[in-house]
Short mmCIF file of C-alpha atoms in Angstrom, two decimals:
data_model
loop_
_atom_site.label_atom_id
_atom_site.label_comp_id
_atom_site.label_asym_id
_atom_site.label_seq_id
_atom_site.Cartn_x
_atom_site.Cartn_y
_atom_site.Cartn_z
CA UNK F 1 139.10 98.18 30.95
CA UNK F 2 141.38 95.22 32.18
CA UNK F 3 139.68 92.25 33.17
CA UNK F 4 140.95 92.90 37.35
CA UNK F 5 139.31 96.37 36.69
CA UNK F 6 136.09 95.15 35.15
CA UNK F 7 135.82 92.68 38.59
CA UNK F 8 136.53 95.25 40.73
CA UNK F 9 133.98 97.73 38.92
CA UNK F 10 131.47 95.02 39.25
CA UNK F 11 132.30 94.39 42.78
CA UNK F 12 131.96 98.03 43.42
CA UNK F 13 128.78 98.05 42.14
CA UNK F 14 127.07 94.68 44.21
CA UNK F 15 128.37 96.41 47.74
CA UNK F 16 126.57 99.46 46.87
CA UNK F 17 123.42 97.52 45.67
CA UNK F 18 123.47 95.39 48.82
CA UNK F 19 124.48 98.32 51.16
CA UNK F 20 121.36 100.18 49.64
CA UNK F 21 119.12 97.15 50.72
CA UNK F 22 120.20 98.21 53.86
CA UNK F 23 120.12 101.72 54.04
CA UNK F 24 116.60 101.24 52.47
CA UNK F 25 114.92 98.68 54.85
CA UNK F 26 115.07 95.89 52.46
CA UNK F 27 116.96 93.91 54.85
CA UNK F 28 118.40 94.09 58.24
CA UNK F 29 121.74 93.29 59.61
CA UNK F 30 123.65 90.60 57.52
CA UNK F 31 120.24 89.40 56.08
CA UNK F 32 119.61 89.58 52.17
CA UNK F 33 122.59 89.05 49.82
CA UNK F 34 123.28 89.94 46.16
CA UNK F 35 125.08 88.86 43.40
CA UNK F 36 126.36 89.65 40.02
CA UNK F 37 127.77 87.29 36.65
CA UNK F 38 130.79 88.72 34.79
CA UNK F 39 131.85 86.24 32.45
CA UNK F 40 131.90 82.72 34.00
CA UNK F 41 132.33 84.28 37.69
CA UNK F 42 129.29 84.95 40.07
CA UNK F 43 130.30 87.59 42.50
CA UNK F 44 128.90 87.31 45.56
CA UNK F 45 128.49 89.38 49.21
CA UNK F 46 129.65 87.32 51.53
CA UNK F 47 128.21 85.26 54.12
CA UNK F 48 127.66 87.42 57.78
CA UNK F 49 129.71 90.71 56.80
CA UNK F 50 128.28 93.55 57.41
CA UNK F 51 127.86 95.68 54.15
CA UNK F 52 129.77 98.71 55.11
CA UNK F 53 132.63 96.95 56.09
CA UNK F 54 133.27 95.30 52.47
CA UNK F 55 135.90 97.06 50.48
CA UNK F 56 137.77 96.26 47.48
CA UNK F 57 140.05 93.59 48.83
CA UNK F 58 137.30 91.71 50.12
CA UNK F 59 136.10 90.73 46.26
CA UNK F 60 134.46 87.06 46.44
CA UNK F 61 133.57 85.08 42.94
CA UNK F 62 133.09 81.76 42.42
CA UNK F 63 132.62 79.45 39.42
CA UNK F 64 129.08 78.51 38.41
CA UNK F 65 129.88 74.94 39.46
CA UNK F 66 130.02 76.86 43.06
CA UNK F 67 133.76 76.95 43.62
CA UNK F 68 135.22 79.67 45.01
CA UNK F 69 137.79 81.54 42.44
CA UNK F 70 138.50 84.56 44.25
CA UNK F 71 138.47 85.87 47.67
CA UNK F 72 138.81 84.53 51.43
CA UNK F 73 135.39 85.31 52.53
CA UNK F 74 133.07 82.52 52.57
CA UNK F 75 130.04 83.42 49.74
CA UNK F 76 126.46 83.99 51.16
CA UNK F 77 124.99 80.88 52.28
CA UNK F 78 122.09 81.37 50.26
CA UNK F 79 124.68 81.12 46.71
CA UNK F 80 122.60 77.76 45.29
CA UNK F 81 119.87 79.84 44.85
CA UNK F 82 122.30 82.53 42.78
CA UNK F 83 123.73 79.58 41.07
CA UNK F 84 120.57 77.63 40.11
CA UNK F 85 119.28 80.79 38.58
CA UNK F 86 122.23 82.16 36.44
CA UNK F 87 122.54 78.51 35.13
CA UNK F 88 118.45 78.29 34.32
CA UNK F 89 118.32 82.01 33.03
CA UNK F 90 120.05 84.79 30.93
CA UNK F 91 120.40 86.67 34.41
CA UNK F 92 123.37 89.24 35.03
CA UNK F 93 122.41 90.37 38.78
CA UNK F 94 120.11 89.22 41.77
CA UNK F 95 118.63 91.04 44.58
CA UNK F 96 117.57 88.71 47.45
CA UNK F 97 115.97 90.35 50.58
CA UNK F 98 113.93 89.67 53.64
CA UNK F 99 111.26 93.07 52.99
CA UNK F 100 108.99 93.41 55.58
CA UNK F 101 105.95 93.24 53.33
CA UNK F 102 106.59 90.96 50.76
CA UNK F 103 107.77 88.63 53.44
CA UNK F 104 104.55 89.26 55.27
CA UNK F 105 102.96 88.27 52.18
CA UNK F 106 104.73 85.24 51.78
CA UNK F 107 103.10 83.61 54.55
CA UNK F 108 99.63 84.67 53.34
CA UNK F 109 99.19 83.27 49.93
CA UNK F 110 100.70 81.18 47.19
CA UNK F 111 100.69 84.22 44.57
CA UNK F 112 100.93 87.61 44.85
CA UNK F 113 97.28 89.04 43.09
CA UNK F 114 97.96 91.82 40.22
CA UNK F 115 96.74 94.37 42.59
CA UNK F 116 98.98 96.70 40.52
CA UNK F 117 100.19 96.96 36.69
CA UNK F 118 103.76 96.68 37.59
CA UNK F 119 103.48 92.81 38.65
CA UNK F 120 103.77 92.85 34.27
CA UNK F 121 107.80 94.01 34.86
CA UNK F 122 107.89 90.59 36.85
CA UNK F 123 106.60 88.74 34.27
CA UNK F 124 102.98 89.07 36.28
CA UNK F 125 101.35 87.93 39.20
CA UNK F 126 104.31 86.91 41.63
CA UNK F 127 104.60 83.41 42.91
CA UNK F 128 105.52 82.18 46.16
CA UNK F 129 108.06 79.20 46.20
CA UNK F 130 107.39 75.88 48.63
CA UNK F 131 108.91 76.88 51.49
CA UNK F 132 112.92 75.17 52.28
CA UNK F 133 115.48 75.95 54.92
CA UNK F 134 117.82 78.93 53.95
CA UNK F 135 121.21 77.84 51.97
CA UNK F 136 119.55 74.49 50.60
CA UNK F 137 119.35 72.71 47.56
CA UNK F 138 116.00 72.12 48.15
CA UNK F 139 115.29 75.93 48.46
CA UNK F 140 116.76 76.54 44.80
CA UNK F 141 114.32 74.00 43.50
CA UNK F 142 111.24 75.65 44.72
CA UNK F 143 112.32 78.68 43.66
CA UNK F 144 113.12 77.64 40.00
CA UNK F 145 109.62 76.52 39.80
CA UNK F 146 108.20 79.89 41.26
CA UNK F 147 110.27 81.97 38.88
CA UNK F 148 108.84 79.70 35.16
CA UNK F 149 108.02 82.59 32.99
CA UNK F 150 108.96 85.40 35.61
CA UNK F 151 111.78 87.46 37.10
CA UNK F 152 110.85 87.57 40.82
CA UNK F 153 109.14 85.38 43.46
CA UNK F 154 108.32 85.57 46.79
CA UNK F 155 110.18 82.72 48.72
CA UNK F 156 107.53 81.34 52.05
CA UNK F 157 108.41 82.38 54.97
CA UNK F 158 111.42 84.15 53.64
CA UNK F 159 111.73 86.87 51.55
CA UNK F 160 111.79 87.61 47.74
CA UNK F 161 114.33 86.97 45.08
CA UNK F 162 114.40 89.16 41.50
CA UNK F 163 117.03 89.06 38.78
CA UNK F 164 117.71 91.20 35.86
CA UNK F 165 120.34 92.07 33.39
CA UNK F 166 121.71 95.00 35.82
CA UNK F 167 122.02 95.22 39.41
CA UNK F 168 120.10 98.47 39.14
CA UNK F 169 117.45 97.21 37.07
CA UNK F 170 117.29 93.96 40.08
CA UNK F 171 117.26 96.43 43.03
CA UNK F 172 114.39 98.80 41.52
CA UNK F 173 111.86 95.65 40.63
CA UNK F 174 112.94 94.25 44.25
CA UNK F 175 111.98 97.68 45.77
CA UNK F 176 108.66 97.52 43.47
CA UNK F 177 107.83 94.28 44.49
CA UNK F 178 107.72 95.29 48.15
CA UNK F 179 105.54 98.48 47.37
CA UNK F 180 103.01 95.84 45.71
CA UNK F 181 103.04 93.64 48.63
CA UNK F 182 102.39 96.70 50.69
CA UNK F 183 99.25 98.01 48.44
CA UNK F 184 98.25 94.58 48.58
CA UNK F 185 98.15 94.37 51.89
CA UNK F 186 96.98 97.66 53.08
CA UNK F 187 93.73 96.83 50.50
CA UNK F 188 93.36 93.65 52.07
CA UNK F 189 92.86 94.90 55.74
CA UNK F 190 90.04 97.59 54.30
CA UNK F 191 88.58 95.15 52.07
CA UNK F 192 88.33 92.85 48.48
CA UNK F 193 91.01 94.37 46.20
CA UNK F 194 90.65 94.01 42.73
CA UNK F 195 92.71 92.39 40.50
CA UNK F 196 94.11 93.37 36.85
CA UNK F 197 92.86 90.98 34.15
CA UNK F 198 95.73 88.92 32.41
CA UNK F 199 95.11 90.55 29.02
CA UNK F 200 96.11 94.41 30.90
CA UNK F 201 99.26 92.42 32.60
CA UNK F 202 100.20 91.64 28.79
CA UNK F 203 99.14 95.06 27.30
CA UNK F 204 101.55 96.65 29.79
CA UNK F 205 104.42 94.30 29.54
CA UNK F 206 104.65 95.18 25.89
CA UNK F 207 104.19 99.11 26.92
CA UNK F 208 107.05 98.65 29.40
CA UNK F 209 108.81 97.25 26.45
CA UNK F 210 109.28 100.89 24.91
CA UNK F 211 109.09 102.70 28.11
CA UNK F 212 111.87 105.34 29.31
CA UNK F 213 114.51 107.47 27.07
CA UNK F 214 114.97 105.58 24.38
CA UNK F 215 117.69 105.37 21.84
#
């Protein structure tokens, strides 16, 4: 695979991730954005294009000192936050959405409880970043500190923010983190939900370890 080929494979594959945020109520409209690093290029949706309108030609990458390499779309206005986590992590894809849940509980609390054993594929119980206007500086800060020692947070007021090695691997622990949001709320309006101890959130991140078809 030639290295135009491998960007537009890659590109291929962040319009379908970002289109099935869509088509999945993970965002609405324009809202939400997601990205992916091949090489020293973050590729990017762009910023107010609707998803199904985004075809091959419309490719946008940028460096990871933010300046644009390829394209004539302006990035998402939310790319410091992209940036400031592919230069703080290993990361190779993010999902960022505005879910209706997680979102909801965003305003609630400053952490997610571990209502659920999944919270251990985040890293555990999810944070919720200081809350900063969209597109700032100031917004990839927070988040940075919500994300020490996990993969996801929830971002006040906002939405949520998860990245992985793969875009399919960011998209399916965005979409669980909204289902937990969703348990955790529907518990909360009947009651006290209970919460996992830390020592089962480590005893199934090191399950999840091994988990699937191996080999």
């Amino acid at each position: 695979m030639t290295a135009d080929s491998e960007l537009v494979a890659a590109w291929r594959e962040v319009v379908a991730t970002a289109r099935r945020t869509a088509d999945e109520g993970l965002v609405v409209g324009t809202s939400g954005n997601v990205s992916a690093r091949v090489g020293d290029l973050v590729l990017v949706t762009p910023s107010g294009v609707r998803y199904d309108r985004l075809g091959d030609a419309d490719l946008v990458a940028v460096g990871l000192d933010g300046g644009q390499r390829i394209g004539a779309l302006r990035p998402t206005s939310e790319l410091p936050m992209h940036l400031a986590v592919y230069r703080a992590t290993d990361a190779r894809a993010i999902v960022h959405t505005h879910a209706v849940h997680a979102t909801a509980v965003s305003t609630l609390v400053d952490e997610l409880p571990a209502v659920h054993y999944m919270c251990a594929a985040l890293g555990g119980a999810v944070r919720v970043a200081g809350y900063a206007t969209y597109g700032t500086e100031e917004l990839a800060r927070q988040m940075l500190a919500a994300l020490r020692d996990r993969t996801g947070c929830l971002l006040r007021n906002h939405g949520t923010l998860v990245y992985a090695d793969t875009l399919e691997t960011a998209y399916d622990h965005t979409a669980q983190l909204e289902w937990m949001c969703h348990v955790w709320l529907t518990a909360r309006a009947a009651g006290t939900p209970s919460v996992l101890p830390q020592t089962e959130i480590a005893r199934v991140a090191e399950r999840l370890r091994g988990y699937g078809q191996q080999g």
